PDB file of C-alpha atoms in Angstrom:
ATOM      1  CA  MET A  30      30.741  -9.958  17.243  1.00 72.00           C
ATOM      2  CA  SER A  31      28.980  -9.178  13.979  1.00 89.00           C
ATOM      3  CA  ARG A  32      25.364  -8.093  14.003  1.00 89.00           C
ATOM      4  CA  MET A  33      22.573  -9.944  12.213  1.00 92.00           C
ATOM      5  CA  ILE A  34      19.165  -8.363  11.734  1.00 94.00           C
ATOM      6  CA  ILE A  35      16.616 -11.169  11.783  1.00 92.00           C
ATOM      7  CA  ASP A  36      13.124 -11.324  10.335  1.00 93.00           C
ATOM      8  CA  THR A  37       9.980 -12.806  11.842  1.00 93.00           C
ATOM      9  CA  ASN A  38      10.556 -16.262  10.334  1.00 92.00           C
ATOM     10  CA  ILE A  39      13.910 -16.566  12.095  1.00 94.00           C
ATOM     11  CA  LEU A  40      12.422 -15.227  15.329  1.00 94.00           C
ATOM     12  CA  TYR A  41       9.573 -17.749  15.226  1.00 95.00           C
ATOM     13  CA  SER A  42      12.093 -20.555  14.817  1.00 92.00           C
ATOM     14  CA  LEU A  43      14.321 -19.280  17.627  1.00 92.00           C
ATOM     15  CA  VAL A  44      11.457 -19.095  20.137  1.00 92.00           C
ATOM     16  CA  GLY A  45       9.891 -22.395  19.108  1.00 92.00           C
ATOM     17  CA  LEU A  46       6.785 -21.181  17.297  1.00 93.00           C
ATOM     18  CA  SER A  47       7.917 -22.845  14.083  1.00 90.00           C
ATOM     19  CA  THR A  48      10.654 -25.131  12.815  1.00 85.00           C
ATOM     20  CA  ASN A  49      13.102 -23.810  10.252  1.00 82.00           C
ATOM     21  CA  GLN A  50      15.900 -26.246   9.472  1.00 85.00           C
ATOM     22  CA  LYS A  51      18.009 -23.549   7.829  1.00 88.00           C
ATOM     23  CA  VAL A  52      17.926 -21.560  11.068  1.00 84.00           C
ATOM     24  CA  ILE A  53      18.723 -24.662  13.117  1.00 82.00           C
ATOM     25  CA  ASP A  54      21.715 -25.513  10.924  1.00 81.00           C
ATOM     26  CA  SER A  55      23.037 -21.952  10.711  1.00 87.00           C
ATOM     27  CA  PRO A  56      25.753 -20.489  12.989  1.00 88.00           C
ATOM     28  CA  ILE A  57      23.286 -17.888  14.224  1.00 88.00           C
ATOM     29  CA  ASP A  58      24.594 -18.070  17.787  1.00 86.00           C
ATOM     30  CA  GLN A  59      27.814 -16.484  16.552  1.00 89.00           C
ATOM     31  CA  PHE A  60      26.025 -13.209  15.825  1.00 90.00           C
ATOM     32  CA  LYS A  61      24.594 -10.396  17.885  1.00 93.00           C
ATOM     33  CA  LEU A  62      20.932 -10.552  16.914  1.00 94.00           C
ATOM     34  CA  SER A  63      18.701  -7.578  16.251  1.00 95.00           C
ATOM     35  CA  ILE A  64      15.128  -7.158  15.068  1.00 95.00           C
ATOM     36  CA  THR A  65      13.323  -4.034  13.866  1.00 94.00           C
ATOM     37  CA  THR A  66      10.106  -2.588  15.244  1.00 92.00           C
ATOM     38  CA  PRO A  67       8.224  -3.203  11.948  1.00 91.00           C
ATOM     39  CA  SER A  68       9.007  -6.925  12.337  1.00 93.00           C
ATOM     40  CA  LEU A  69       7.764  -6.844  15.916  1.00 93.00           C
ATOM     41  CA  ILE A  70       4.584  -5.132  14.755  1.00 92.00           C
ATOM     42  CA  GLU A  71       4.164  -8.012  12.309  1.00 91.00           C
ATOM     43  CA  VAL A  72       4.499 -10.465  15.216  1.00 93.00           C
ATOM     44  CA  ILE A  73       1.919  -8.697  17.363  1.00 92.00           C
ATOM     45  CA  SER A  74      -0.508  -8.390  14.447  1.00 89.00           C
ATOM     46  CA  LYS A  75      -0.139 -12.059  13.548  1.00 88.00           C
ATOM     47  CA  TYR A  76      -0.669 -13.276  17.121  1.00 92.00           C
ATOM     48  CA  HIS A  77      -3.114 -10.568  18.236  1.00 91.00           C
ATOM     49  CA  ASN A  78      -5.323 -13.189  19.913  1.00 90.00           C
ATOM     50  CA  ASP A  79      -2.469 -15.280  21.355  1.00 94.00           C
ATOM     51  CA  LEU A  80      -0.745 -13.589  24.293  1.00 96.00           C
ATOM     52  CA  GLY A  81       1.455 -16.625  24.948  1.00 96.00           C
ATOM     53  CA  SER A  82       2.988 -16.506  21.477  1.00 96.00           C
ATOM     54  CA  ILE A  83       3.513 -12.759  21.710  1.00 96.00           C
ATOM     55  CA  LYS A  84       5.330 -13.216  25.019  1.00 96.00           C
ATOM     56  CA  LYS A  85       7.562 -15.912  23.547  1.00 96.00           C
ATOM     57  CA  CYS A  86       8.602 -13.495  20.816  1.00 96.00           C
ATOM     58  CA  ILE A  87       9.268 -10.496  23.039  1.00 95.00           C
ATOM     59  CA  ASN A  88      11.007 -12.378  25.883  1.00 96.00           C
ATOM     60  CA  PRO A  89      14.409 -12.399  24.105  1.00 94.00           C
ATOM     61  CA  ILE A  90      14.049  -8.630  23.674  1.00 95.00           C
ATOM     62  CA  ILE A  91      13.065  -8.089  27.312  1.00 94.00           C
ATOM     63  CA  ASN A  92      16.014 -10.267  28.387  1.00 93.00           C
ATOM     64  CA  GLU A  93      18.309  -8.318  26.011  1.00 92.00           C
ATOM     65  CA  ASN A  94      19.284 -11.408  24.029  1.00 93.00           C
ATOM     66  CA  ILE A  95      17.906  -9.697  20.934  1.00 94.00           C
ATOM     67  CA  GLU A  96      18.299  -5.973  20.352  1.00 95.00           C
ATOM     68  CA  LEU A  97      15.236  -4.028  19.218  1.00 93.00           C
ATOM     69  CA  ILE A  98      15.993  -1.444  16.536  1.00 92.00           C
ATOM     70  CA  SER A  99      13.395   1.307  16.523  1.00 88.00           C
ATOM     71  CA  ILE A 100      12.339   2.547  13.095  1.00 86.00           C
ATOM     72  CA  GLY A 101      10.870   6.041  13.112  1.00 77.00           C
ATOM     73  CA  HIS A 102       7.728   5.339  11.089  1.00 74.00           C
ATOM     74  CA  ALA A 103       6.895   2.269  13.212  1.00 74.00           C
ATOM     75  CA  PRO A 104       7.853   2.985  16.835  1.00 81.00           C
ATOM     76  CA  ILE A 105       7.328   0.680  19.820  1.00 86.00           C
ATOM     77  CA  SER A 106       8.104   1.943  23.324  1.00 85.00           C
ATOM     78  CA  ASN A 107       9.649  -0.033  26.186  1.00 87.00           C
ATOM     79  CA  GLY A 108       6.520   0.629  28.222  1.00 90.00           C
ATOM     80  CA  PHE A 109       4.475  -1.048  25.514  1.00 90.00           C
ATOM     81  CA  LEU A 110       6.678  -4.154  25.603  1.00 92.00           C
ATOM     82  CA  TYR A 111       6.551  -4.400  29.380  1.00 94.00           C
ATOM     83  CA  ARG A 112       2.765  -4.149  29.387  1.00 94.00           C
ATOM     84  CA  LEU A 113       2.665  -7.127  27.045  1.00 95.00           C
ATOM     85  CA  HIS A 114       5.291  -8.959  29.072  1.00 94.00           C
ATOM     86  CA  PHE A 115       3.474  -8.635  32.402  1.00 95.00           C
ATOM     87  CA  ALA A 116      -0.092  -9.052  31.124  1.00 96.00           C
ATOM     88  CA  ASN A 117      -2.002 -12.112  32.309  1.00 96.00           C
ATOM     89  CA  LYS A 118      -4.839 -11.951  29.796  1.00 95.00           C
ATOM     90  CA  ILE A 119      -5.103 -10.682  26.247  1.00 95.00           C
ATOM     91  CA  ASP A 120      -7.948  -8.357  27.276  1.00 95.00           C
ATOM     92  CA  GLU A 121      -5.529  -6.409  29.491  1.00 95.00           C
ATOM     93  CA  VAL A 122      -3.554  -5.286  26.459  1.00 95.00           C
ATOM     94  CA  LYS A 123      -6.244  -5.321  23.787  1.00 94.00           C
ATOM     95  CA  ASP A 124      -6.066  -1.531  23.477  1.00 93.00           C
ATOM     96  CA  ILE A 125      -2.372  -1.411  22.605  1.00 92.00           C
ATOM     97  CA  ILE A 126      -2.606  -4.453  20.347  1.00 93.00           C
ATOM     98  CA  ASP A 127      -5.431  -2.741  18.455  1.00 92.00           C
ATOM     99  CA  ASN A 128      -3.251   0.372  18.176  1.00 91.00           C
ATOM    100  CA  VAL A 129      -0.394  -1.696  16.760  1.00 91.00           C
ATOM    101  CA  ARG A 130      -2.665  -3.318  14.198  1.00 90.00           C
ATOM    102  CA  ALA A 131      -4.052   0.089  13.222  1.00 91.00           C
ATOM    103  CA  LEU A 132      -0.492   1.396  12.814  1.00 90.00           C
ATOM    104  CA  LYS A 133       0.443  -1.596  10.661  1.00 90.00           C
ATOM    105  CA  ILE A 134      -2.590  -1.100   8.424  1.00 92.00           C
ATOM    106  CA  SER A 135      -1.922   2.633   8.168  1.00 92.00           C
ATOM    107  CA  ARG A 136       1.712   2.133   7.133  1.00 90.00           C
ATOM    108  CA  GLU A 137       0.815  -0.576   4.634  1.00 92.00           C
ATOM    109  CA  ALA A 138      -1.947   1.610   3.187  1.00 95.00           C
ATOM    110  CA  GLU A 139       0.526   4.464   2.784  1.00 95.00           C
ATOM    111  CA  PHE A 140       2.919   2.108   0.988  1.00 94.00           C
ATOM    112  CA  TYR A 141       0.235   0.830  -1.399  1.00 95.00           C
ATOM    113  CA  ARG A 142      -0.872   4.399  -2.108  1.00 96.00           C
ATOM    114  CA  PHE A 143       2.734   5.356  -2.892  1.00 96.00           C
ATOM    115  CA  ILE A 144       3.082   2.450  -5.338  1.00 94.00           C
ATOM    116  CA  LEU A 145      -0.313   3.226  -6.870  1.00 95.00           C
ATOM    117  CA  ILE A 146       0.622   6.850  -7.567  1.00 94.00           C
ATOM    118  CA  LEU A 147       3.884   5.741  -9.193  1.00 92.00           C
ATOM    119  CA  VAL A 148       2.042   3.229 -11.382  1.00 92.00           C
ATOM    120  CA  VAL A 149      -0.748   5.631 -12.304  1.00 92.00           C
ATOM    121  CA  SER A 150       1.671   8.430 -13.172  1.00 90.00           C
ATOM    122  CA  GLY A 151       3.610   6.148 -15.500  1.00 90.00           C
ATOM    123  CA  LEU A 152       0.463   4.619 -16.954  1.00 89.00           C
ATOM    124  CA  PHE A 153      -1.063   8.014 -17.694  1.00 90.00           C
ATOM    125  CA  GLU A 154       1.991   8.822 -19.804  1.00 90.00           C
ATOM    126  CA  VAL A 155       1.649   5.492 -21.624  1.00 87.00           C
ATOM    127  CA  ILE A 156      -1.989   6.301 -22.398  1.00 87.00           C
ATOM    128  CA  ARG A 157      -1.123   9.824 -23.536  1.00 89.00           C
ATOM    129  CA  GLU A 158       1.421   8.410 -25.984  1.00 88.00           C
ATOM    130  CA  ASP A 159      -1.244   5.960 -27.150  1.00 85.00           C
ATOM    131  CA  GLY A 160      -3.362   8.724 -28.665  1.00 85.00           C
ATOM    132  CA  TYR A 161      -4.621  10.629 -25.637  1.00 86.00           C
ATOM    133  CA  LYS A 162      -2.510  13.766 -25.617  1.00 89.00           C
ATOM    134  CA  PHE A 163      -2.784  17.082 -27.419  1.00 90.00           C
ATOM    135  CA  ASP A 164      -0.529  18.913 -29.846  1.00 89.00           C
ATOM    136  CA  ASN A 165      -2.048  22.198 -28.726  1.00 90.00           C
ATOM    137  CA  ASP A 166       0.016  23.568 -25.836  1.00 91.00           C
ATOM    138  CA  VAL A 167      -2.993  25.050 -24.037  1.00 92.00           C
ATOM    139  CA  GLN A 168      -4.937  21.791 -24.195  1.00 92.00           C
ATOM    140  CA  ASN A 169      -1.862  19.807 -23.235  1.00 91.00           C
ATOM    141  CA  GLN A 170      -1.253  21.992 -20.190  1.00 93.00           C
ATOM    142  CA  SER A 171      -4.917  21.747 -19.233  1.00 92.00           C
ATOM    143  CA  GLN A 172      -4.705  17.959 -19.369  1.00 92.00           C
ATOM    144  CA  LEU A 173      -1.596  17.836 -17.193  1.00 92.00           C
ATOM    145  CA  SER A 174      -3.254  20.202 -14.727  1.00 93.00           C
ATOM    146  CA  LEU A 175      -6.341  17.978 -14.516  1.00 92.00           C
ATOM    147  CA  VAL A 176      -4.156  14.915 -13.951  1.00 92.00           C
ATOM    148  CA  GLN A 177      -2.352  16.670 -11.116  1.00 93.00           C
ATOM    149  CA  THR A 178      -5.649  17.789  -9.586  1.00 93.00           C
ATOM    150  CA  LEU A 179      -7.109  14.299  -9.956  1.00 93.00           C
ATOM    151  CA  LEU A 180      -4.268  12.735  -7.994  1.00 94.00           C
ATOM    152  CA  GLU A 181      -3.758  15.435  -5.381  1.00 95.00           C
ATOM    153  CA  SER A 182      -7.452  15.832  -4.560  1.00 95.00           C
ATOM    154  CA  ASN A 183      -7.889  12.099  -4.019  1.00 95.00           C
ATOM    155  CA  MET A 184      -4.819  11.328  -1.898  1.00 96.00           C
ATOM    156  CA  GLY A 185      -6.797  11.198   1.347  1.00 96.00           C
ATOM    157  CA  LEU A 186      -9.643   9.220  -0.211  1.00 96.00           C
ATOM    158  CA  ILE A 187      -7.210   6.677  -1.658  1.00 97.00           C
ATOM    159  CA  LEU A 188      -5.480   6.211   1.698  1.00 97.00           C
ATOM    160  CA  ASP A 189      -8.777   5.785   3.556  1.00 97.00           C
ATOM    161  CA  PHE A 190     -10.018   3.266   0.980  1.00 97.00           C
ATOM    162  CA  PHE A 191      -6.876   1.164   1.361  1.00 96.00           C
ATOM    163  CA  LYS A 192      -7.192   1.287   5.161  1.00 95.00           C
ATOM    164  CA  VAL A 193     -10.815   0.120   5.163  1.00 96.00           C
ATOM    165  CA  GLU A 194     -10.276  -2.647   2.613  1.00 95.00           C
ATOM    166  CA  MET A 195      -7.121  -3.926   4.313  1.00 92.00           C
ATOM    167  CA  GLN A 196      -8.756  -3.857   7.729  1.00 90.00           C
ATOM    168  CA  ASN A 197     -11.558  -6.014   6.333  1.00 91.00           C
ATOM    169  CA  GLY A 198      -8.918  -8.215   4.738  1.00 91.00           C
ATOM    170  CA  TYR A 199      -7.193  -8.813   8.065  1.00 86.00           C
ATOM    171  CA  ILE A 200     -10.540  -9.627   9.667  1.00 83.00           C
ATOM    172  CA  ASN A 201     -11.317 -12.147   6.914  1.00 85.00           C
ATOM    173  CA  GLY A 202      -7.772 -13.543   6.715  1.00 81.00           C
ATOM    174  CA  ASN A 203      -7.132 -12.431   3.125  1.00 89.00           C
ATOM    175  CA  GLU A 204      -5.327  -9.131   3.623  1.00 88.00           C
ATOM    176  CA  GLN A 205      -3.026  -9.487   0.610  1.00 90.00           C
ATOM    177  CA  GLN A 206      -5.884 -10.171  -1.789  1.00 93.00           C
ATOM    178  CA  ALA A 207      -7.865  -7.328  -0.227  1.00 93.00           C
ATOM    179  CA  ALA A 208      -4.970  -4.937  -0.861  1.00 93.00           C
ATOM    180  CA  LEU A 209      -4.637  -6.082  -4.477  1.00 92.00           C
ATOM    181  CA  ASN A 210      -8.386  -5.754  -5.047  1.00 94.00           C
ATOM    182  CA  ALA A 211      -8.331  -2.250  -3.567  1.00 95.00           C
ATOM    183  CA  PHE A 212      -5.359  -1.365  -5.778  1.00 94.00           C
ATOM    184  CA  GLU A 213      -7.220  -2.525  -8.882  1.00 92.00           C
ATOM    185  CA  THR A 214     -10.459  -0.755  -7.918  1.00 94.00           C
ATOM    186  CA  ILE A 215      -8.730   2.596  -7.430  1.00 95.00           C
ATOM    187  CA  LEU A 216      -6.649   2.167 -10.579  1.00 93.00           C
ATOM    188  CA  ILE A 217      -9.763   1.494 -12.664  1.00 90.00           C
ATOM    189  CA  GLY A 218     -11.465   4.576 -11.255  1.00 93.00           C
ATOM    190  CA  LEU A 219      -8.479   6.823 -11.953  1.00 93.00           C
ATOM    191  CA  LEU A 220      -8.078   5.538 -15.513  1.00 90.00           C
ATOM    192  CA  HIS A 221     -11.734   6.200 -16.279  1.00 89.00           C
ATOM    193  CA  ALA A 222     -11.429   9.684 -14.764  1.00 92.00           C
ATOM    194  CA  PHE A 223      -8.375  10.342 -16.960  1.00 90.00           C
ATOM    195  CA  HIS A 224     -10.365   9.205 -20.000  1.00 89.00           C
ATOM    196  CA  VAL A 225     -13.292  11.510 -19.212  1.00 88.00           C
ATOM    197  CA  ASN A 226     -10.926  14.418 -18.543  1.00 90.00           C
ATOM    198  CA  TYR A 227      -9.323  13.912 -21.949  1.00 88.00           C
ATOM    199  CA  HIS A 228     -12.673  14.174 -23.731  1.00 88.00           C
ATOM    200  CA  MET A 229     -13.737  17.147 -21.609  1.00 88.00           C
ATOM    201  CA  ILE A 230     -10.689  19.007 -22.886  1.00 89.00           C
ATOM    202  CA  LYS A 231     -11.199  17.735 -26.425  1.00 88.00           C
ATOM    203  CA  THR A 232     -14.818  18.970 -26.513  1.00 85.00           C
ATOM    204  CA  ASP A 233     -14.156  22.111 -24.468  1.00 84.00           C
ATOM    205  CA  THR A 234     -16.477  21.031 -21.648  1.00 81.00           C
ATOM    206  CA  VAL A 235     -14.090  21.380 -18.697  1.00 78.00           C
ATOM    207  CA  ASN A 236     -15.912  24.451 -17.389  1.00 74.00           C
ATOM    208  CA  ILE A 237     -19.344  23.449 -18.659  1.00 61.00           C
ATOM    209  CA  SER A 238     -22.321  25.461 -17.426  1.00 61.00           C
ATOM    210  CA  GLY A 239     -25.401  23.473 -18.362  1.00 58.00           C
ATOM    211  CA  SER A 240     -25.190  23.642 -22.166  1.00 66.00           C
ATOM    212  CA  GLN A 241     -27.035  20.630 -23.536  1.00 72.00           C
ATOM    213  CA  ASP A 242     -25.233  20.868 -26.876  1.00 72.00           C
ATOM    214  CA  ARG A 243     -21.835  20.749 -25.214  1.00 72.00           C
ATOM    215  CA  LEU A 244     -22.930  17.874 -22.993  1.00 77.00           C
ATOM    216  CA  LYS A 245     -24.045  15.995 -26.105  1.00 82.00           C
ATOM    217  CA  ASN A 246     -20.670  16.665 -27.705  1.00 81.00           C
ATOM    218  CA  LEU A 247     -18.944  15.185 -24.652  1.00 82.00           C
ATOM    219  CA  HIS A 248     -21.281  12.179 -24.639  1.00 81.00           C
ATOM    220  CA  ASP A 249     -20.725  11.545 -28.353  1.00 83.00           C
ATOM    221  CA  SER A 250     -16.964  11.946 -28.037  1.00 82.00           C
ATOM    222  CA  LEU A 251     -16.849   9.382 -25.237  1.00 82.00           C
ATOM    223  CA  GLY A 252     -19.134   7.024 -27.148  1.00 78.00           C
ATOM    224  CA  ASN A 253     -17.079   7.166 -30.331  1.00 80.00           C
ATOM    225  CA  ASP A 254     -13.860   6.319 -28.500  1.00 79.00           C
ATOM    226  CA  ASN A 255     -12.533   2.771 -28.451  1.00 73.00           C
ATOM    227  CA  PHE A 256     -11.114   3.155 -24.959  1.00 78.00           C
ATOM    228  CA  ASP A 257     -12.632  -0.032 -23.515  1.00 75.00           C
ATOM    229  CA  LYS A 258     -10.491  -2.289 -25.708  1.00 74.00           C
ATOM    230  CA  LYS A 259      -7.364  -0.300 -24.906  1.00 73.00           C
ATOM    231  CA  PHE A 260      -8.374  -0.265 -21.254  1.00 74.00           C
ATOM    232  CA  LYS A 261      -8.124  -4.067 -21.090  1.00 77.00           C
ATOM    233  CA  LYS A 262      -4.559  -3.839 -22.373  1.00 74.00           C
ATOM    234  CA  TYR A 263      -3.654  -1.259 -19.752  1.00 74.00           C
ATOM    235  CA  MET A 264      -5.119  -3.377 -16.962  1.00 77.00           C
ATOM    236  CA  GLU A 265      -3.446  -6.647 -17.971  1.00 75.00           C
ATOM    237  CA  ASN A 266      -0.106  -5.587 -16.514  1.00 70.00           C
ATOM    238  CA  PRO A 267      -0.194  -1.917 -15.508  1.00 72.00           C
ATOM    239  CA  ILE A 268       2.966  -2.080 -13.405  1.00 69.00           C
ATOM    240  CA  SER A 269       5.001  -3.460 -16.309  1.00 67.00           C
ATOM    241  CA  LEU A 270       3.681  -0.800 -18.700  1.00 62.00           C
ATOM    242  CA  ALA A 271       4.352   2.003 -16.237  1.00 69.00           C
ATOM    243  CA  SER A 272       7.836   0.656 -15.477  1.00 66.00           C
ATOM    244  CA  LYS A 273       8.788   0.553 -19.147  1.00 59.00           C
ATOM    245  CA  LYS A 274       7.634   4.136 -19.575  1.00 55.00           C
ATOM    246  CA  ASN A 275       9.605   5.337 -16.569  1.00 53.00           C
ATOM    247  CA  THR A 276      12.690   3.436 -17.738  1.00 53.00           C
ATOM    248  CA  ASN A 277      12.562   5.011 -21.181  1.00 54.00           C
ATOM    249  CA  GLN A 278      12.246   8.556 -19.845  1.00 51.00           C
TER     250      GLN A 278
END
């Protein structure tokens, strides 16, 4: 018998939590069904206040009608499933449900951070080619070093920001919009930091030590730039711009 890995939508239809005519009409009973632990985490997160619905979804796994495929980055133990299965009230398993939701948010935050770094790296190159790079090798190397430092030093901060914003999003029922807003907020901050770094190198104020004249040079250099208009272009579709740059490399 061939194996079919199902998603949450198929599972919800199979256990009666939703109606999906495509599932009803399909020859799904001719397959050995499997579901992954990330999908099960999605189930538990969605129905975190509804123990009955959670039980409906895990019963086929407990009864071995559906095989659970454990994915390393999103594990779920048998003991965890049995605690859910035998619980009488949601409060009895609130601790493990909260842990599952925290794991889901953490993994999603890591994914968004990964995508953000890819986009930012590509976008920085687009901006450099748009008049923000140096012909001087020393200045050019200094800029690349600052970019690397900017990203590496903020990896933890970026991850924590995504976690907090997405947690609030799940609480308010708008987790996808919360993630997109967080993505945009961080991207804006990194682009502005890149812009300032460029002018610090241009005016030789990277290692500034209180010189008012050099600070004025940096201020004037930033003020004379037309970055704001270009910035709007970069923010209209940053993923597309970054993708084109990466494709052309």
